[in-house]
Short mmCIF file of C-alpha atoms and ligand atoms in Angstrom, two decimals:
data_model
loop_
_atom_site.label_atom_id
_atom_site.label_comp_id
_atom_site.label_asym_id
_atom_site.label_seq_id
_atom_site.Cartn_x
_atom_site.Cartn_y
_atom_site.Cartn_z
CA MET O 1 -2.52 -8.66 13.07
CA GLU O 2 -4.91 -5.97 14.34
CA ILE O 3 -8.15 -5.98 12.54
CA ILE O 4 -10.08 -2.53 12.62
CA ILE O 5 -13.49 -2.75 11.13
CA GLN O 6 -15.15 0.57 10.31
CA SER O 7 -18.55 1.04 8.99
CA ASP O 8 -17.39 2.50 5.54
CA SER O 9 -14.09 3.30 3.77
CA GLN O 10 -14.30 7.12 4.86
CA ALA O 11 -14.09 6.17 8.24
CA GLY O 12 -11.20 3.58 7.48
CA ASP O 13 -9.34 6.34 5.57
CA ALA O 14 -9.63 8.60 8.58
CA VAL O 15 -7.99 5.87 10.86
CA ALA O 16 -5.08 5.06 8.36
CA ALA O 17 -4.54 8.89 7.96
CA ARG O 18 -4.30 9.54 11.76
CA MET O 19 -1.83 6.59 12.07
CA ILE O 20 0.56 8.16 9.24
CA ALA O 21 -0.08 11.58 10.62
CA GLY O 22 0.72 10.47 14.14
CA LEU O 23 4.09 8.74 12.93
CA ILE O 24 5.10 12.10 10.93
CA ARG O 25 4.52 14.33 13.88
CA ARG O 26 6.61 11.83 16.07
CA LYS O 27 9.34 11.39 13.44
CA PRO O 28 9.50 14.22 10.88
CA ASP O 29 11.91 12.27 8.86
CA ALA O 30 9.85 9.13 8.52
CA VAL O 31 10.10 6.82 5.57
CA LEU O 32 6.58 5.85 4.07
CA GLY O 33 5.89 2.87 1.75
CA LEU O 34 3.19 3.92 -0.63
CA ALA O 35 0.65 2.03 -2.63
CA THR O 36 -1.45 2.78 -5.58
CA GLY O 37 -5.01 1.34 -6.91
CA SER O 38 -8.49 2.79 -6.10
CA THR O 39 -8.30 1.86 -2.52
CA PRO O 40 -5.73 4.36 -1.01
CA LEU O 41 -7.35 7.31 -2.99
CA GLY O 42 -9.40 8.38 0.26
CA LEU O 43 -6.47 8.09 2.39
CA TYR O 44 -4.36 10.34 0.07
CA ARG O 45 -7.34 12.85 -0.04
CA GLU O 46 -7.35 13.03 3.72
CA LEU O 47 -3.35 13.36 4.03
CA VAL O 48 -3.74 16.32 1.48
CA ARG O 49 -6.39 17.79 3.59
CA MET O 50 -4.29 17.45 6.80
CA HIS O 51 -1.41 19.12 4.99
CA ARG O 52 -3.44 22.12 3.90
CA GLU O 53 -5.64 22.41 6.97
CA GLU O 54 -3.55 21.22 9.77
CA GLY O 55 -0.12 21.83 8.53
CA LEU O 56 1.06 18.07 8.35
CA ASP O 57 4.65 18.51 7.08
CA PHE O 58 6.07 16.16 4.28
CA SER O 59 9.16 18.33 3.82
CA ARG O 60 11.51 15.65 5.56
CA VAL O 61 9.36 12.48 4.61
CA THR O 62 10.95 10.05 2.31
CA THR O 63 8.62 7.64 0.17
CA PHE O 64 9.02 4.40 -1.59
CA ASN O 65 6.23 3.33 -4.01
CA LEU O 66 5.59 -0.41 -4.16
CA ASP O 67 5.32 -0.86 -7.79
CA GLU O 68 5.26 0.33 -11.36
CA TYR O 69 4.23 -1.00 -14.85
CA ILE O 70 7.28 -1.84 -17.11
CA GLY O 71 7.10 -0.03 -20.35
CA LEU O 72 4.99 2.97 -19.34
CA ALA O 73 6.47 6.24 -19.55
CA PRO O 74 6.26 8.25 -16.34
CA ASP O 75 3.84 10.61 -17.84
CA HIS O 76 1.56 8.05 -19.17
CA PRO O 77 -1.98 8.39 -17.55
CA GLN O 78 -1.79 4.87 -16.41
CA SER O 79 1.95 5.10 -14.91
CA TYR O 80 1.82 4.74 -11.01
CA ARG O 81 4.27 7.79 -11.01
CA ARG O 82 1.64 9.87 -12.64
CA PHE O 83 -1.02 8.31 -10.37
CA MET O 84 1.05 9.27 -7.35
CA PHE O 85 1.89 12.92 -8.42
CA GLU O 86 -1.83 13.49 -9.28
CA ASN O 87 -3.36 12.11 -6.06
CA LEU O 88 -0.90 13.11 -3.61
CA PHE O 89 2.53 14.57 -4.37
CA ASN O 90 1.33 17.63 -6.32
CA HIS O 91 -0.72 18.67 -3.44
CA ILE O 92 1.68 18.17 -0.40
CA ASN O 93 5.11 19.56 0.21
CA SER O 94 7.19 16.41 -0.62
CA PRO O 95 10.47 17.30 -2.11
CA VAL O 96 10.88 15.30 -5.36
CA GLU O 97 14.43 14.12 -4.52
CA ARG O 98 12.72 12.17 -1.45
CA ILE O 99 10.14 10.35 -3.75
CA HIS O 100 10.94 7.02 -5.01
CA ILE O 101 8.84 5.19 -7.48
CA PRO O 102 10.19 2.23 -9.42
CA ASP O 103 11.33 3.10 -13.03
CA GLY O 104 9.05 1.31 -15.41
CA MET O 105 11.36 2.45 -18.50
CA THR O 106 14.69 1.34 -16.97
CA ASP O 107 16.83 -0.71 -19.38
CA ASP O 108 18.35 -2.78 -16.82
CA VAL O 109 15.70 -4.15 -14.48
CA PRO O 110 17.68 -6.36 -12.18
CA ALA O 111 20.27 -3.40 -11.56
CA PHE O 112 17.44 -1.12 -11.04
CA CYS O 113 15.84 -3.57 -8.58
CA GLU O 114 19.07 -3.84 -6.58
CA ALA O 115 19.46 -0.17 -6.31
CA TYR O 116 15.86 0.27 -5.26
CA GLU O 117 16.62 -1.96 -2.31
CA GLN O 118 19.65 -0.28 -1.59
CA ALA O 119 18.09 3.10 -1.65
CA ILE O 120 15.41 1.76 1.03
CA ARG O 121 18.47 0.35 3.20
CA ASP O 122 20.21 3.73 2.77
CA ALA O 123 17.02 5.68 4.10
CA GLY O 124 16.91 3.48 7.03
CA GLY O 125 14.23 1.12 5.99
CA ILE O 126 10.50 1.67 5.83
CA ASP O 127 8.79 2.85 8.94
CA LEU O 128 5.30 2.23 7.72
CA GLN O 129 4.06 0.59 4.59
CA VAL O 130 0.64 1.35 3.16
CA LEU O 131 -0.88 -1.72 1.38
CA GLY O 132 -4.06 -2.54 -0.75
CA ILE O 133 -4.72 -6.09 -1.50
CA GLY O 134 -5.92 -7.56 -4.97
CA THR O 135 -8.89 -9.77 -5.26
CA ASP O 136 -6.52 -12.67 -5.61
CA GLY O 137 -4.61 -11.54 -2.41
CA HIS O 138 -1.66 -9.86 -4.11
CA VAL O 139 0.18 -7.19 -2.41
CA GLY O 140 2.26 -4.66 -4.29
CA PHE O 141 2.04 -6.84 -7.56
CA ASN O 142 3.30 -10.02 -5.81
CA GLU O 143 0.82 -12.39 -7.50
CA PRO O 144 -0.07 -15.88 -5.99
CA SER O 145 2.88 -18.25 -5.98
CA SER O 146 5.39 -15.42 -5.23
CA SER O 147 7.97 -16.29 -3.05
CA LEU O 148 7.52 -15.17 0.63
CA ALA O 149 10.99 -14.06 0.62
CA SER O 150 11.03 -12.42 -2.52
CA ARG O 151 12.72 -8.93 -3.04
CA THR O 152 12.23 -6.05 -5.65
CA ARG O 153 12.00 -7.63 -8.99
CA ILE O 154 9.96 -8.12 -12.24
CA LYS O 155 6.60 -9.94 -12.24
CA THR O 156 4.28 -11.14 -14.65
CA LEU O 157 0.67 -10.33 -13.91
CA THR O 158 -2.11 -12.93 -13.59
CA ARG O 159 -5.16 -13.02 -16.00
CA GLN O 160 -7.41 -11.93 -12.79
CA THR O 161 -5.20 -9.01 -12.17
CA LEU O 162 -5.06 -7.98 -15.83
CA SER O 163 -8.77 -8.26 -15.96
CA ASP O 164 -9.28 -6.29 -12.50
CA ASN O 165 -7.16 -3.40 -13.94
CA ALA O 166 -8.26 -3.44 -17.33
CA ARG O 167 -10.99 -0.75 -16.66
CA PHE O 168 -8.15 2.02 -16.37
CA PHE O 169 -6.91 1.27 -19.77
CA GLU O 170 -8.87 2.68 -22.81
CA ASN O 171 -6.51 0.77 -25.27
CA PRO O 172 -6.29 -2.81 -24.05
CA ASP O 173 -3.02 -3.27 -26.20
CA GLU O 174 -1.42 -0.72 -23.83
CA GLN O 175 -1.92 -2.56 -20.75
CA PRO O 176 1.46 -3.96 -19.67
CA HIS O 177 1.73 -7.55 -18.57
CA HIS O 178 5.10 -7.07 -16.73
CA VAL O 179 5.67 -4.81 -13.67
CA ILE O 180 8.55 -4.07 -11.03
CA THR O 181 7.35 -4.57 -7.56
CA MET O 182 8.91 -4.61 -3.98
CA GLY O 183 9.12 -8.11 -2.91
CA ILE O 184 7.23 -9.71 -0.17
CA GLY O 185 10.40 -9.98 1.86
CA THR O 186 11.08 -6.31 1.15
CA ILE O 187 7.47 -5.39 2.60
CA MET O 188 7.81 -7.69 5.63
CA GLU O 189 10.92 -5.45 6.69
CA SER O 190 8.88 -2.51 7.04
CA ARG O 191 8.44 -1.67 10.82
CA GLN O 192 4.65 -1.10 10.41
CA VAL O 193 2.19 -2.21 7.93
CA VAL O 194 -1.21 -0.56 7.25
CA MET O 195 -3.45 -2.53 4.77
CA LEU O 196 -6.64 -1.05 3.57
CA ALA O 197 -9.21 -3.09 1.97
CA PHE O 198 -12.80 -2.07 1.21
CA GLY O 199 -15.81 -3.41 -0.56
CA ALA O 200 -17.53 -6.72 -1.01
CA ASN O 201 -14.98 -7.96 -3.75
CA LYS O 202 -12.36 -8.06 -1.28
CA ALA O 203 -14.04 -10.14 1.19
CA GLU O 204 -12.68 -13.58 0.40
CA ALA O 205 -9.13 -12.56 -0.09
CA VAL O 206 -9.52 -10.58 3.48
CA SER O 207 -10.78 -13.51 5.32
CA ARG O 208 -8.30 -15.85 3.75
CA THR O 209 -5.56 -13.40 4.70
CA VAL O 210 -6.71 -13.18 8.26
CA GLU O 211 -8.06 -16.47 9.10
CA GLY O 212 -6.83 -18.82 6.48
CA PRO O 213 -3.26 -20.57 6.25
CA VAL O 214 -0.22 -18.46 5.52
CA CYS O 215 0.70 -19.54 1.95
CA ALA O 216 2.24 -18.19 -1.26
CA MET O 217 -0.96 -18.84 -2.93
CA MET O 218 -2.46 -15.79 -0.82
CA PRO O 219 0.45 -13.52 -0.58
CA ALA O 220 -1.19 -11.06 1.93
CA SER O 221 -1.53 -13.97 4.34
CA VAL O 222 2.29 -13.59 5.29
CA LEU O 223 1.23 -10.48 7.29
CA GLN O 224 0.27 -12.90 9.92
CA PHE O 225 4.08 -13.32 10.43
CA HIS O 226 4.31 -9.33 10.79
CA SER O 227 4.37 -8.08 14.38
CA LYS O 228 2.78 -4.80 13.69
CA ALA O 229 0.29 -5.13 10.79
CA HIS O 230 -3.02 -3.35 11.08
CA LEU O 231 -5.77 -4.33 8.65
CA ILE O 232 -8.43 -1.60 8.06
CA LEU O 233 -11.62 -2.81 6.71
CA ASP O 234 -15.21 -1.61 6.03
CA ASP O 235 -18.31 -3.83 6.85
CA ALA O 236 -18.54 -5.12 3.42
CA SER O 237 -14.84 -6.41 3.11
CA ALA O 238 -14.98 -7.90 6.74
CA ALA O 239 -18.35 -9.75 5.85
CA GLY O 240 -16.49 -13.08 5.26
CA LEU O 241 -14.49 -13.04 8.85
CA ALA O 242 -15.58 -15.70 11.31
CA LYS O 243 -14.30 -13.67 14.24
CA ALA O 244 -15.66 -10.29 13.04
CA ASP O 245 -17.39 -9.63 16.31
CA TYR O 246 -14.46 -10.35 18.27
CA TYR O 247 -12.13 -7.95 16.16
CA ARG O 248 -15.02 -5.28 16.87
CA TRP O 249 -14.93 -5.79 20.29
CA VAL O 250 -11.32 -5.68 20.70
CA TYR O 251 -11.08 -2.42 18.81
CA ALA O 252 -13.92 -0.82 20.74
CA ASN O 253 -12.33 -1.56 24.05
CA LYS O 254 -8.73 -0.83 23.27
CA PRO O 255 -7.28 1.17 26.01
CA ASP O 256 -6.73 4.81 25.37
CA TRP O 257 -2.97 4.78 25.69
CA GLN O 258 -2.98 2.18 22.80
CA ARG O 259 -5.16 4.34 20.39
CA HIS O 260 -3.75 5.77 17.09
C1 LIG B 1 -2.92 -3.06 -8.14
C2 LIG B 1 -1.84 -2.53 -7.24
C3 LIG B 1 -1.87 -2.99 -5.80
C4 LIG B 1 -3.28 -2.85 -5.24
C5 LIG B 1 -4.17 -3.69 -6.07
C6 LIG B 1 -5.77 -3.34 -5.68
O1 LIG B 1 -2.66 -4.03 -8.94
N1 LIG B 1 -0.57 -3.07 -7.73
O2 LIG B 1 -0.90 -2.17 -4.96
O3 LIG B 1 -3.53 -3.02 -3.83
O4 LIG B 1 -4.02 -3.90 -7.39
O5 LIG B 1 -6.20 -2.36 -6.35
P1 LIG B 1 -7.51 -1.59 -6.10
O6 LIG B 1 -7.13 -0.79 -4.79
O7 LIG B 1 -7.79 -0.69 -7.11
O8 LIG B 1 -8.56 -2.79 -5.74
#
């Protein structure tokens, strides 16, 4: 794993945006995996800025989102579809037919999940997957104990995730307990992973992901098996890392030809 520690989330967003923009410039028909949550908001703002000010072109880019709540209509304020349009797609030139977000209203979840996996394969696989991390180490909505080989499927949220995300729901009865999420096996097949984690409340999950054992109880730790995973942190989320000084030194001394 490449551990990139920046002083704050804004600097981290800029590193992630440069990686994505670099990929799109090298490969204009790149396939991106995208995440929701509060963490990638700054990254999306930076991509919108690059589109407006630097002409970053999304017209041939295909996207697949990680997850969606079951039972929320696409225009529900808390649906991940609405989140993605409000925070990214409404502000860039992504053709709607290239945007894929799990359908939380499907009446056949298993068939939908199989079709989603097939659509990823048909697009040639994901070139770069953006990830956040839950305080319990979940990626997408793959909660602790998820199979590390899992595919897109239904999951039930843990109490911890429900309480972490409760702040977004005015009416607690509207908060779904079930979701559709890409599996960990699906995520691991993407050619490159960029995980963002900012703030002190992510420090424990980050240190267990990077320096703990790989195990299903800390789903993000599986990234230790990914050959091209970058973790972008701020000082607060990196605070629990035993080897933080080493990661800082490595990144500061990265040869120019290896820079993003
Ligand atoms: C949500 C999403 C994840 C996200 C995580 C962290 O439940 N399904 O993709 O990484 O929780 O959210 P936040 O970035 O708001 O801390």
